[in-house]
Amino acid sequence: MEKSINYQLEIFDIPGHRYKVQIKINKPNQNGQILSMPSWIPGSYTIRDFSRNIETIYARSNGSNINIKKINDHSWKIDKSDNPVTVEYVIYAFDKSVRGSYIDDERAFFNGSSMFLRIDGQQDLNCLLQIKKINNWNIYTSLPTLEAAYINEDKQFWFYYSKCYDELIDHPIEIGNPKTSIFFSGGTMHEIILSGDSFRIDINRINQDAKKICDSQVEFFDPIDKISPFSDSSDRFIFFININSNCHGGLEHRTSSALCIGKECLPMIGEKETPEKYIELLELLSHEYFHAWLIKRIKPEIFIDYKLQESNQTSLLWVFEGFTSYYEDIFLLRTGLINRNTYANIICKKINILINSPGRKKQTLAQSSFDAWTRYYKQDENSPNSIVSYYIKGSIVALGLDSIIRKQSNERYSLDDVIKFMWYKYGCNFYKGIKRGISEDNLVEIIKKSTNINTGIFIENYIYGLVELPIQDWLMQFKIKLELIDTEKPTLHAKTSSKNNGILLETILENGIAHKSGLSSGDLLIAIDGIMVDNRNNGASMLNGYRIGDHANICVFRNNKLKFFNIHLDESEKIYEVKLI
Ligand SMILES: [Zn+2]
């Protein structure tokens, strides 16, 4: 194909974790072609500088080498050439997360955003991708396969096709021999690809539960025909699940989602109960699938055309992540995968996290969204004191919006109507050529049009302001009673973890007992009143036996020096609990 960019990928050095990529550019820019690597991956909002993994790069034209020069952190420029140019580079890939690229002796997984250079100015051309087959490994991706007519019978390669660069990099690829399972939902084939240590994992149970989630979300957005929207981009939807105890998270794509989760969250063959940890996998599946509508198709304006070499700030992440976090559990409840009691306890857990984040009094939800790039994604020991999570607070505010819409409309409308309105007005034709994004300015209008409720003051108070959330009132609409319980147990107001024989004070919460007593983040607590500290459960039981009003002599190591602090344990730990009414 003349008017296309040809990418060829080869797994090049398994023990060294390297791929080799060759790009053939038929018509390079006459003034010197620029090639750029994204510096971030859509869905994970921070600069990651993927270009740093390119180790060597060459360009050739007409059989001889031509000059290629780095011109900024993410881009290279090739000397002028009137003839087609081939660029070849070796790229290191040992990122175990869902955000980058990886290869070892059992599997390869990569995102195009950290693998393929963009040909600047030609990003709207078709892309052909051929991947060299390896061992007896299989390949899994929702990237469309190239029609047989274009394949020159070369059995050494797998062939794929995309309409443009943006599409090429939004279909992650897994190669290896994972456990697999399929089901159909909304007329589309769904594949579950389970990589990592999947020994005795009950993939059939995951399959059945994932199908329930998918069916209910497809029906939510298309209640009449119950057709999934994915045929705008692929013939399938894939859940890539990598079992890895060192990471927990997911990343959404237009027709797939990549999940990484510990084995303790997966159901084992023969297990009848629903282990509490398994709910975390169901939440993740539900969350990432919902994103296929909300953020992959219904988008904030700034994400219509990503600028892949710089931060793309939006004050609306609280909508796209907060609403998604709210609905991830709503769908588990609606499908019966969790009961009301479990649902209420999940909400309660979020409320307790929010209440124990002093940063909620400093950063608004809009600021939290906008600053995700430099603050939420770059958290340190002081983050709980200085920022608020647009996931946690965003999901509680979504509950609040749902609550007031239901209350003021006498249950005629709900947040469901807002999301569905967004879908029909902004999302359903996104990959069919009609690209419209949501801006900050039209959110109140969207809610008004879809529910007839004016939420201007709500948004002003809870999104752009720091007004305390009336969570108790909101929950009453759902017949959940929130109560503040005094545990009567003393607390240091610190986030702690076990380290060596002591307890590491990771975060000292502002204005708490530890803060007021002079303890610092990084202190290693080793003894209380001369007795070696009990460091089980990350320090949860270190003050067992103490009562409110007691004094304790706390001994810590700080910068290798022993220090003592006399602490008055005059405050108790207070937590919220929920009851169904
Ligand atoms: Zn998300």
Coordinates of C-alpha atoms and ligand atoms in Angstrom, one line a residue:
M1 CA 0.0 0.0 0.0
E2 CA 1.6 3.2 -1.2
K3 CA -0.2 5.6 1.1
S4 CA 0.4 3.9 4.3
I5 CA 3.1 3.7 7.0
N6 CA 4.5 0.2 7.4
Y7 CA 5.5 -0.9 10.9
Q8 CA 7.4 -4.2 11.4
L9 CA 8.0 -5.6 14.9
E10 CA 10.3 -8.3 16.0
I11 CA 11.0 -9.8 19.4
F12 CA 14.7 -9.4 19.2
D13 CA 16.3 -10.2 22.5
I14 CA 14.2 -12.0 25.1
P15 CA 16.7 -12.2 28.0
G16 CA 17.7 -8.6 27.4
H17 CA 14.0 -7.5 27.0
R18 CA 14.3 -5.8 23.6
Y19 CA 12.2 -5.4 20.5
K20 CA 13.3 -4.2 17.1
V21 CA 11.0 -2.0 15.1
Q22 CA 11.3 -1.1 11.5
I23 CA 9.2 1.7 10.0
K24 CA 8.9 2.2 6.2
I25 CA 8.0 5.8 5.2
N26 CA 7.1 5.9 1.6
K27 CA 6.9 9.7 1.3
P28 CA 9.0 11.4 3.9
N29 CA 8.6 15.1 4.4
Q30 CA 10.6 17.0 1.9
N31 CA 12.1 19.2 4.5
G32 CA 13.3 16.3 6.7
Q33 CA 10.9 13.9 8.3
I34 CA 10.3 14.2 12.1
L35 CA 9.3 11.1 14.1
S36 CA 8.0 11.3 17.7
M37 CA 7.3 9.0 20.6
P38 CA 4.4 9.7 22.9
S39 CA 5.5 10.9 26.3
W40 CA 2.4 9.5 28.0
I41 CA -0.3 6.9 27.4
P42 CA -3.9 8.0 27.3
G43 CA -5.7 6.9 30.5
S44 CA -2.7 7.4 32.7
Y45 CA -2.1 11.1 33.1
T46 CA 1.5 11.8 33.7
I47 CA 4.6 12.3 31.5
R48 CA 6.5 9.0 31.2
D49 CA 9.1 9.8 28.5
F50 CA 8.7 6.5 26.7
S51 CA 11.4 7.7 24.2
R52 CA 14.1 6.9 26.8
N53 CA 13.7 3.2 26.0
I54 CA 15.0 3.6 22.5
E55 CA 18.6 2.4 22.6
T56 CA 19.7 2.7 19.0
I57 CA 18.1 4.2 16.0
Y58 CA 19.1 4.3 12.3
A59 CA 17.6 5.5 9.0
R60 CA 18.3 4.2 5.5
S61 CA 17.3 5.3 2.1
N62 CA 18.1 3.8 -1.3
G63 CA 20.4 1.3 0.4
S64 CA 22.6 3.7 2.3
N65 CA 22.4 5.2 5.8
I66 CA 21.1 8.7 6.2
N67 CA 21.5 11.0 9.1
I68 CA 18.9 10.9 11.9
K69 CA 19.2 13.3 14.8
K70 CA 17.4 13.7 18.1
I71 CA 15.8 17.2 18.2
N72 CA 14.0 17.2 21.5
D73 CA 13.1 14.8 24.4
H74 CA 10.7 12.8 22.2
S75 CA 11.5 13.4 18.6
W76 CA 14.1 12.6 15.9
K77 CA 14.6 14.3 12.5
I78 CA 15.8 12.5 9.4
D79 CA 17.8 14.3 6.7
K80 CA 15.9 15.3 3.5
S81 CA 15.2 12.4 1.2
D82 CA 13.3 12.2 -2.0
N83 CA 13.1 8.4 -1.7
P84 CA 11.3 6.1 0.8
V85 CA 13.1 5.9 4.1
T86 CA 13.3 3.0 6.5
V87 CA 13.9 3.8 10.2
E88 CA 15.0 1.0 12.5
Y89 CA 15.3 1.1 16.3
V90 CA 15.9 -1.2 19.2
I91 CA 13.7 -0.6 22.2
Y92 CA 14.0 -1.8 25.8
A93 CA 10.8 -3.2 27.3
F94 CA 10.6 -4.4 30.9
D95 CA 7.7 -2.4 32.3
K96 CA 5.4 -4.9 34.1
S97 CA 2.6 -2.4 34.5
V98 CA -0.4 -2.0 32.0
R99 CA 1.1 1.3 30.8
G100 CA 4.2 0.3 28.9
S101 CA 5.9 -2.5 27.1
Y102 CA 7.2 -5.8 28.3
I103 CA 8.9 -9.0 27.1
D104 CA 10.3 -12.0 29.0
D105 CA 10.7 -15.7 28.3
E106 CA 6.9 -16.4 28.8
R107 CA 5.1 -13.5 27.4
A108 CA 5.2 -10.2 25.5
F109 CA 2.8 -7.4 26.2
F110 CA 3.0 -3.9 24.8
N111 CA 1.1 -0.7 24.1
G112 CA 1.8 1.0 20.8
S113 CA 2.2 4.3 22.7
S114 CA 5.5 3.1 24.1
M115 CA 6.6 1.1 21.0
F116 CA 5.8 2.9 17.8
L117 CA 7.2 6.2 16.6
R118 CA 4.7 8.6 15.0
I119 CA 5.5 9.9 11.6
D120 CA 4.7 13.6 12.2
G121 CA 2.3 15.1 9.6
Q122 CA 1.4 11.6 8.4
Q123 CA -0.5 10.4 11.5
D124 CA -3.7 10.2 9.6
L125 CA -2.4 7.7 7.1
N126 CA -3.3 4.0 7.3
C127 CA -0.8 1.9 9.3
L128 CA 0.1 -1.6 8.5
L129 CA 1.7 -3.6 11.2
Q130 CA 3.5 -6.9 10.7
I131 CA 4.7 -8.8 13.8
K132 CA 7.2 -11.6 13.4
K133 CA 5.9 -14.9 14.8
I134 CA 7.9 -16.4 17.6
N135 CA 8.2 -19.9 19.1
N136 CA 4.8 -21.5 19.5
W137 CA 3.3 -18.3 20.9
N138 CA -0.1 -17.0 20.0
I139 CA -1.1 -13.4 19.6
Y140 CA -4.1 -11.5 21.1
T141 CA -5.2 -8.0 20.2
S142 CA -8.4 -6.2 19.1
L143 CA -6.4 -4.5 16.3
P144 CA -8.1 -5.4 13.1
T145 CA -6.3 -8.1 11.0
L146 CA -5.3 -7.1 7.5
E147 CA -7.6 -8.5 4.8
A148 CA -6.0 -11.6 3.3
A149 CA -5.8 -10.0 -0.1
Y150 CA -3.0 -7.7 1.1
I151 CA -0.9 -10.4 2.8
N152 CA 1.8 -11.8 0.5
E153 CA 1.4 -15.3 1.9
D154 CA 4.2 -14.7 4.3
K155 CA 3.7 -17.2 7.1
Q156 CA 6.4 -15.7 9.2
F157 CA 4.3 -12.7 10.3
W158 CA 1.0 -11.7 11.8
F159 CA -0.6 -8.8 9.9
Y160 CA -2.7 -6.0 11.3
Y161 CA -4.1 -2.7 10.1
S162 CA -5.3 0.6 11.5
K163 CA -6.8 3.6 9.9
C164 CA -4.4 6.0 11.6
Y165 CA -1.7 6.3 14.2
D166 CA -4.1 7.1 17.0
E167 CA -5.9 3.8 16.4
L168 CA -2.6 1.9 16.1
I169 CA -1.6 2.8 19.6
D170 CA -4.9 2.2 21.3
H171 CA -4.9 -1.6 20.9
P172 CA -2.5 -3.3 23.2
I173 CA -1.0 -6.7 22.1
E174 CA -0.3 -9.8 24.1
I175 CA 1.9 -12.6 22.7
G176 CA 2.4 -15.9 24.5
N177 CA 0.4 -18.8 25.8
P178 CA -2.0 -17.4 28.3
K179 CA -5.2 -19.1 29.6
T180 CA -8.1 -17.8 27.5
S181 CA -11.9 -17.9 27.5
I182 CA -14.6 -16.2 25.4
F183 CA -18.1 -15.1 25.8
F184 CA -20.5 -13.0 23.7
S185 CA -22.1 -9.8 24.9
G186 CA -24.1 -7.2 22.9
G187 CA -23.4 -9.2 19.8
T188 CA -19.6 -8.9 20.2
M189 CA -17.1 -11.6 21.1
H190 CA -15.3 -10.9 24.3
E191 CA -12.0 -12.6 25.1
I192 CA -10.5 -13.0 28.6
I193 CA -6.7 -13.4 28.3
L194 CA -5.2 -14.5 31.6
S195 CA -1.4 -14.2 31.7
G196 CA 1.1 -14.9 34.6
D197 CA 0.6 -17.5 37.3
S198 CA -2.9 -18.7 36.4
F199 CA -2.5 -22.1 38.0
R200 CA -5.9 -23.3 39.4
I201 CA -7.6 -20.0 38.6
D202 CA -11.3 -20.4 37.8
I203 CA -11.4 -18.7 34.5
N204 CA -14.9 -19.9 33.8
R205 CA -16.2 -18.1 36.9
I206 CA -14.4 -14.9 35.8
N207 CA -16.0 -15.4 32.4
Q208 CA -19.6 -15.8 33.8
D209 CA -19.2 -12.8 36.1
A210 CA -17.6 -10.6 33.4
K211 CA -20.5 -11.5 31.1
K212 CA -23.0 -10.3 33.6
I213 CA -21.2 -7.0 34.0
C214 CA -20.8 -6.5 30.2
D215 CA -24.5 -7.5 29.5
S216 CA -25.8 -5.0 32.0
Q217 CA -23.5 -2.1 30.8
V218 CA -24.4 -2.8 27.1
E219 CA -28.1 -2.8 28.1
F220 CA -27.7 0.4 30.1
F221 CA -26.4 2.3 27.1
D222 CA -28.6 0.5 24.5
P223 CA -31.7 -0.6 26.3
I224 CA -33.6 -1.4 23.1
D225 CA -31.2 -3.3 20.8
K226 CA -28.7 -4.3 23.4
I227 CA -25.8 -3.9 20.9
S228 CA -22.3 -3.1 22.1
P229 CA -20.7 -0.1 20.3
F230 CA -17.4 -1.8 19.6
S231 CA -18.0 -2.6 15.9
D232 CA -16.9 1.0 15.3
S233 CA -13.3 -0.2 16.0
S234 CA -13.0 -4.0 16.1
D235 CA -14.7 -7.3 15.8
R236 CA -14.0 -8.1 19.5
F237 CA -13.4 -6.7 23.0
I238 CA -10.5 -8.1 25.0
F239 CA -9.8 -8.1 28.8
F240 CA -6.1 -8.6 29.2
I241 CA -5.6 -9.7 32.8
N242 CA -2.0 -10.1 34.0
I243 CA -1.7 -11.8 37.4
N244 CA 1.1 -10.0 39.3
S245 CA 1.1 -9.4 43.0
N246 CA 3.2 -6.3 42.6
C247 CA 0.7 -4.2 40.8
H248 CA -3.0 -3.4 40.9
G249 CA -4.7 -1.3 38.2
G250 CA -6.2 -1.1 34.8
L251 CA -6.0 0.9 31.7
E252 CA -8.9 1.5 29.3
H253 CA -8.8 1.3 25.5
R254 CA -11.4 1.6 22.8
T255 CA -12.0 -2.2 22.5
S256 CA -9.9 -3.7 25.2
S257 CA -8.7 -3.1 28.7
A258 CA -5.5 -4.1 30.3
L259 CA -5.7 -5.2 34.0
C260 CA -2.9 -6.1 36.4
I261 CA -3.9 -7.7 39.7
G262 CA -2.6 -10.0 42.4
K263 CA -3.5 -13.7 42.5
E264 CA -5.2 -13.2 45.8
C265 CA -8.0 -11.3 44.0
L266 CA -8.8 -14.2 41.6
P267 CA -11.2 -17.1 42.3
M268 CA -9.7 -20.6 42.6
I269 CA -11.3 -23.7 41.1
G270 CA -13.6 -25.3 43.6
E271 CA -14.1 -22.1 45.6
K272 CA -17.8 -21.5 46.1
E273 CA -17.9 -18.4 48.1
T274 CA -17.1 -14.9 46.8
P275 CA -13.8 -14.0 48.5
E276 CA -13.7 -10.3 49.5
K277 CA -10.6 -9.8 47.4
Y278 CA -12.3 -11.2 44.3
I279 CA -14.7 -8.2 44.4
E280 CA -11.6 -6.0 43.6
L281 CA -11.2 -7.9 40.3
L282 CA -14.9 -7.5 39.5
E283 CA -14.7 -3.7 40.3
L284 CA -11.7 -3.4 38.0
L285 CA -13.5 -5.2 35.2
S286 CA -16.6 -3.1 35.7
H287 CA -14.6 0.1 35.9
E288 CA -12.5 -0.4 32.8
Y289 CA -15.4 -1.7 30.7
F290 CA -17.5 1.4 31.6
H291 CA -14.6 3.5 30.3
A292 CA -15.2 2.0 26.9
W293 CA -18.2 4.4 26.9
L294 CA -17.2 7.1 29.4
I295 CA -13.8 8.5 28.3
K296 CA -13.0 6.4 25.3
R297 CA -16.1 7.6 23.4
I298 CA -17.7 10.3 25.6
K299 CA -14.6 12.5 26.1
P300 CA -13.6 15.8 27.6
E301 CA -12.9 18.3 24.8
I302 CA -9.1 18.2 25.3
F303 CA -9.0 14.5 24.6
I304 CA -10.6 14.7 21.2
D305 CA -7.1 14.9 19.6
Y306 CA -4.5 14.0 22.2
K307 CA -1.3 16.0 22.2
L308 CA 1.0 13.1 22.9
Q309 CA 4.2 15.0 23.8
E310 CA 2.8 17.2 26.5
S311 CA 0.4 17.2 29.5
N312 CA -3.3 17.5 28.4
Q313 CA -4.9 19.0 31.5
T314 CA -8.7 18.9 32.1
S315 CA -10.6 19.9 35.2
L316 CA -13.1 17.1 34.4
L317 CA -11.3 14.0 35.4
W318 CA -13.6 13.9 38.4
V319 CA -16.5 13.2 36.0
F320 CA -14.7 10.6 33.9
E321 CA -13.0 8.8 36.7
G322 CA -15.3 9.7 39.5
F323 CA -18.5 8.7 37.7
T324 CA -16.8 5.5 36.5
S325 CA -15.7 4.7 40.0
Y326 CA -19.3 5.2 41.2
Y327 CA -20.8 3.0 38.5
E328 CA -18.2 0.2 38.8
D329 CA -20.0 -0.7 42.1
I330 CA -23.5 0.2 40.9
F331 CA -23.2 -2.4 38.2
L332 CA -21.9 -5.1 40.6
L333 CA -25.0 -4.3 42.7
R334 CA -27.4 -4.3 39.8
T335 CA -26.1 -7.6 38.5
G336 CA -26.4 -9.2 41.9
L337 CA -22.6 -9.8 42.1
I338 CA -22.6 -8.0 45.4
N339 CA -25.5 -7.3 47.8
R340 CA -26.7 -4.0 49.2
N341 CA -24.8 -4.6 52.4
T342 CA -21.5 -5.1 50.6
Y343 CA -22.2 -2.2 48.4
A344 CA -22.9 0.1 51.4
N345 CA -19.6 -1.1 53.0
I346 CA -17.6 -0.3 49.8
I347 CA -19.1 3.3 49.9
C348 CA -18.3 3.5 53.6
K349 CA -14.6 2.5 53.0
K350 CA -14.3 5.4 50.5
I351 CA -15.9 7.8 52.9
N352 CA -13.4 6.9 55.6
I353 CA -10.5 7.4 53.2
L354 CA -11.8 10.8 52.2
I355 CA -12.5 11.9 55.8
N356 CA -8.9 10.9 56.7
S357 CA -7.3 13.0 54.0
P358 CA -6.6 16.5 55.3
G359 CA -5.9 17.5 51.7
R360 CA -9.6 17.5 51.0
K361 CA -9.7 20.9 52.8
K362 CA -7.0 22.3 50.5
Q363 CA -7.6 21.0 46.9
T364 CA -10.9 21.2 45.1
L365 CA -12.0 18.4 42.8
A366 CA -11.5 20.6 39.7
Q367 CA -7.9 21.3 40.9
S368 CA -7.3 17.7 41.7
S369 CA -8.4 16.8 38.1
F370 CA -6.3 19.5 36.5
D371 CA -3.2 18.7 38.5
A372 CA -3.4 14.9 38.1
W373 CA -0.2 15.0 35.9
T374 CA 2.0 16.5 38.6
R375 CA 0.3 15.6 41.8
Y376 CA -2.1 12.6 41.8
Y377 CA 0.3 10.6 39.7
K378 CA 3.4 11.8 41.6
Q379 CA 2.3 11.2 45.1
D380 CA 4.7 11.3 48.0
E381 CA 4.5 11.1 51.8
N382 CA 2.7 14.4 52.1
S383 CA 0.1 13.8 49.4
P384 CA -2.8 12.8 51.8
N385 CA -2.2 16.3 53.4
S386 CA -2.2 18.2 50.2
I387 CA -4.4 16.6 47.6
V388 CA -7.7 14.9 47.2
S389 CA -8.4 11.9 45.0
Y390 CA -10.7 12.6 42.0
Y391 CA -11.5 8.9 42.1
I392 CA -12.6 8.7 45.7
K393 CA -14.2 12.2 46.1
G394 CA -15.3 12.1 42.5
S395 CA -17.3 8.9 43.1
I396 CA -18.8 10.3 46.4
V397 CA -19.8 13.4 44.5
A398 CA -21.3 11.2 41.8
L399 CA -23.4 9.6 44.5
G400 CA -24.4 13.0 45.7
L401 CA -25.5 14.1 42.2
D402 CA -27.4 10.9 41.8
S403 CA -29.0 11.5 45.2
I404 CA -30.1 15.1 44.6
I405 CA -31.3 14.4 41.1
R406 CA -33.5 11.5 42.4
K407 CA -34.7 13.5 45.3
Q408 CA -35.6 16.7 43.4
S409 CA -37.2 14.8 40.6
N410 CA -39.1 12.4 42.9
E411 CA -37.1 9.5 41.4
R412 CA -38.2 10.4 37.9
Y413 CA -34.6 11.0 36.9
S414 CA -31.2 9.9 38.1
L415 CA -27.5 10.2 37.2
D416 CA -28.2 7.4 34.7
D417 CA -30.1 9.9 32.5
V418 CA -27.1 12.3 32.5
I419 CA -24.7 9.5 31.4
K420 CA -27.1 8.3 28.7
F421 CA -27.6 11.9 27.4
M422 CA -23.8 12.3 27.2
W423 CA -23.7 9.0 25.3
Y424 CA -26.2 10.0 22.6
K425 CA -25.1 13.6 22.3
Y426 CA -21.3 13.2 22.5
G427 CA -20.2 9.6 22.5
C428 CA -22.0 7.2 20.2
N429 CA -20.6 8.5 17.0
F430 CA -17.1 9.3 18.2
Y431 CA -15.3 6.7 16.1
K432 CA -17.8 7.1 13.3
G433 CA -16.4 10.6 12.5
I434 CA -18.5 12.9 14.6
K435 CA -16.1 14.0 17.4
R436 CA -17.6 16.2 20.1
G437 CA -16.2 16.7 23.5
I438 CA -17.6 17.9 26.8
S439 CA -16.2 21.1 28.2
E440 CA -16.4 22.4 31.7
D441 CA -18.8 25.1 30.6
N442 CA -21.5 22.7 29.4
L443 CA -21.7 20.3 32.2
V444 CA -24.4 22.1 34.2
E445 CA -26.4 22.4 31.0
I446 CA -26.0 18.7 30.2
I447 CA -27.4 17.8 33.6
K448 CA -30.2 20.4 33.3
K449 CA -31.2 19.1 29.8
S450 CA -31.2 15.5 30.8
T451 CA -32.9 15.8 34.2
N452 CA -34.4 19.3 34.4
I453 CA -32.4 19.8 37.7
N454 CA -30.2 22.8 38.2
T455 CA -26.9 21.8 39.7
G456 CA -25.0 25.0 39.3
I457 CA -24.7 25.6 43.1
F458 CA -23.8 21.9 43.7
I459 CA -21.0 22.1 41.2
E460 CA -19.8 25.5 42.6
N461 CA -19.8 24.2 46.2
Y462 CA -18.4 20.7 45.8
I463 CA -16.3 20.8 42.6
Y464 CA -14.9 24.3 42.5
G465 CA -15.3 24.9 46.2
L466 CA -14.2 23.2 49.4
V467 CA -17.7 23.0 51.1
E468 CA -17.9 19.9 53.3
L469 CA -19.9 17.2 51.5
P470 CA -23.3 16.4 53.2
I471 CA -22.7 12.7 52.6
Q472 CA -25.2 11.6 55.4
D473 CA -28.0 13.4 53.6
W474 CA -27.1 12.0 50.2
L475 CA -27.0 8.5 51.5
M476 CA -30.5 8.7 53.0
Q477 CA -31.9 8.8 49.5
F478 CA -30.5 5.3 49.1
K479 CA -31.7 4.2 52.5
I480 CA -28.2 4.0 53.9
K481 CA -27.5 5.5 57.3
L482 CA -24.0 6.8 58.0
E483 CA -22.8 6.9 61.6
L484 CA -19.6 8.2 63.1
I485 CA -18.4 5.5 65.6
D486 CA -15.9 6.3 68.3
T487 CA -13.7 3.2 68.6
E488 CA -12.3 4.6 71.9
K489 CA -8.9 3.4 70.7
P490 CA -6.0 5.9 70.8
T491 CA -4.4 6.7 67.4
L492 CA -1.3 8.5 66.2
H493 CA -3.0 9.8 63.0
A494 CA -0.3 8.4 60.8
K495 CA -0.1 6.0 57.9
T496 CA 2.3 3.2 58.9
S497 CA 3.9 0.0 57.5
S498 CA 6.0 -2.8 58.9
K499 CA 9.7 -2.4 58.3
N500 CA 12.5 -4.6 59.7
N501 CA 11.5 -5.0 63.4
G502 CA 9.8 -1.6 63.6
I503 CA 7.0 0.5 62.1
L504 CA 7.7 3.1 59.5
L505 CA 5.7 6.3 59.8
E506 CA 5.0 6.8 56.2
T507 CA 2.6 9.8 56.4
I508 CA 2.0 12.1 59.3
L509 CA -1.5 13.4 59.0
E510 CA -1.7 17.2 59.4
N511 CA -2.8 18.3 62.9
G512 CA -3.0 14.8 64.2
I513 CA -1.4 13.5 67.4
A514 CA 1.9 12.4 65.7
H515 CA 2.2 15.8 63.9
K516 CA 1.6 17.8 67.1
S517 CA 4.1 15.6 69.0
G518 CA 6.9 16.2 66.6
L519 CA 7.0 12.8 64.9
S520 CA 8.0 12.9 61.2
S521 CA 7.4 11.0 58.0
G522 CA 10.3 8.5 57.7
D523 CA 10.7 7.9 61.4
L524 CA 11.2 4.2 62.2
L525 CA 9.3 3.6 65.4
I526 CA 11.0 0.8 67.4
A527 CA 9.8 0.9 71.0
I528 CA 6.9 2.3 73.1
D529 CA 7.6 2.7 76.8
G530 CA 10.8 0.6 76.5
I531 CA 9.0 -2.4 74.9
M532 CA 9.8 -3.4 71.3
V533 CA 6.9 -2.3 69.2
D534 CA 4.3 -4.8 67.9
N535 CA 4.7 -4.4 64.2
R536 CA 2.1 -6.9 62.9
N537 CA -0.5 -5.7 60.5
N538 CA 1.5 -2.7 59.4
G539 CA 1.3 -1.3 62.9
A540 CA -2.5 -1.6 63.4
S541 CA -2.0 -3.1 66.9
M542 CA 0.9 -1.0 68.1
L543 CA -1.2 0.9 70.7
N544 CA -3.1 -2.1 71.9
G545 CA -3.5 -1.9 75.7
Y546 CA -3.3 1.9 75.8
R547 CA -6.3 4.0 76.6
I548 CA -7.4 7.5 75.9
G549 CA -5.6 9.9 78.1
D550 CA -2.5 7.7 78.5
H551 CA 1.0 9.0 77.9
A552 CA 3.5 7.0 75.8
N553 CA 7.2 7.3 75.5
I554 CA 7.9 6.6 71.8
C555 CA 11.4 5.8 70.5
V556 CA 12.2 6.2 66.9
F557 CA 15.2 6.2 64.6
R558 CA 15.5 9.3 62.5
N559 CA 18.4 9.6 60.1
N560 CA 20.2 6.9 62.1
K561 CA 19.8 8.8 65.3
L562 CA 17.7 7.6 68.2
K563 CA 15.1 10.1 69.4
F564 CA 12.4 10.0 72.1
F565 CA 9.0 11.6 72.1
N566 CA 6.5 11.8 75.0
I567 CA 3.1 11.5 73.5
H568 CA -0.3 12.3 75.1
L569 CA -2.8 9.9 73.6
D570 CA -5.7 12.2 74.0
E571 CA -7.6 11.5 70.8
S572 CA -9.5 8.3 69.7
E573 CA -9.9 6.8 66.3
K574 CA -13.2 7.7 64.8
I575 CA -14.6 5.8 61.8
Y576 CA -17.8 5.9 59.8
E577 CA -20.0 2.8 59.7
V578 CA -23.1 2.2 57.6
K579 CA -26.4 0.6 58.2
L580 CA -29.2 -0.3 55.8
I581 CA -32.5 1.2 56.7
Ligands
ZN1 ZN -10.5 4.8 35.4

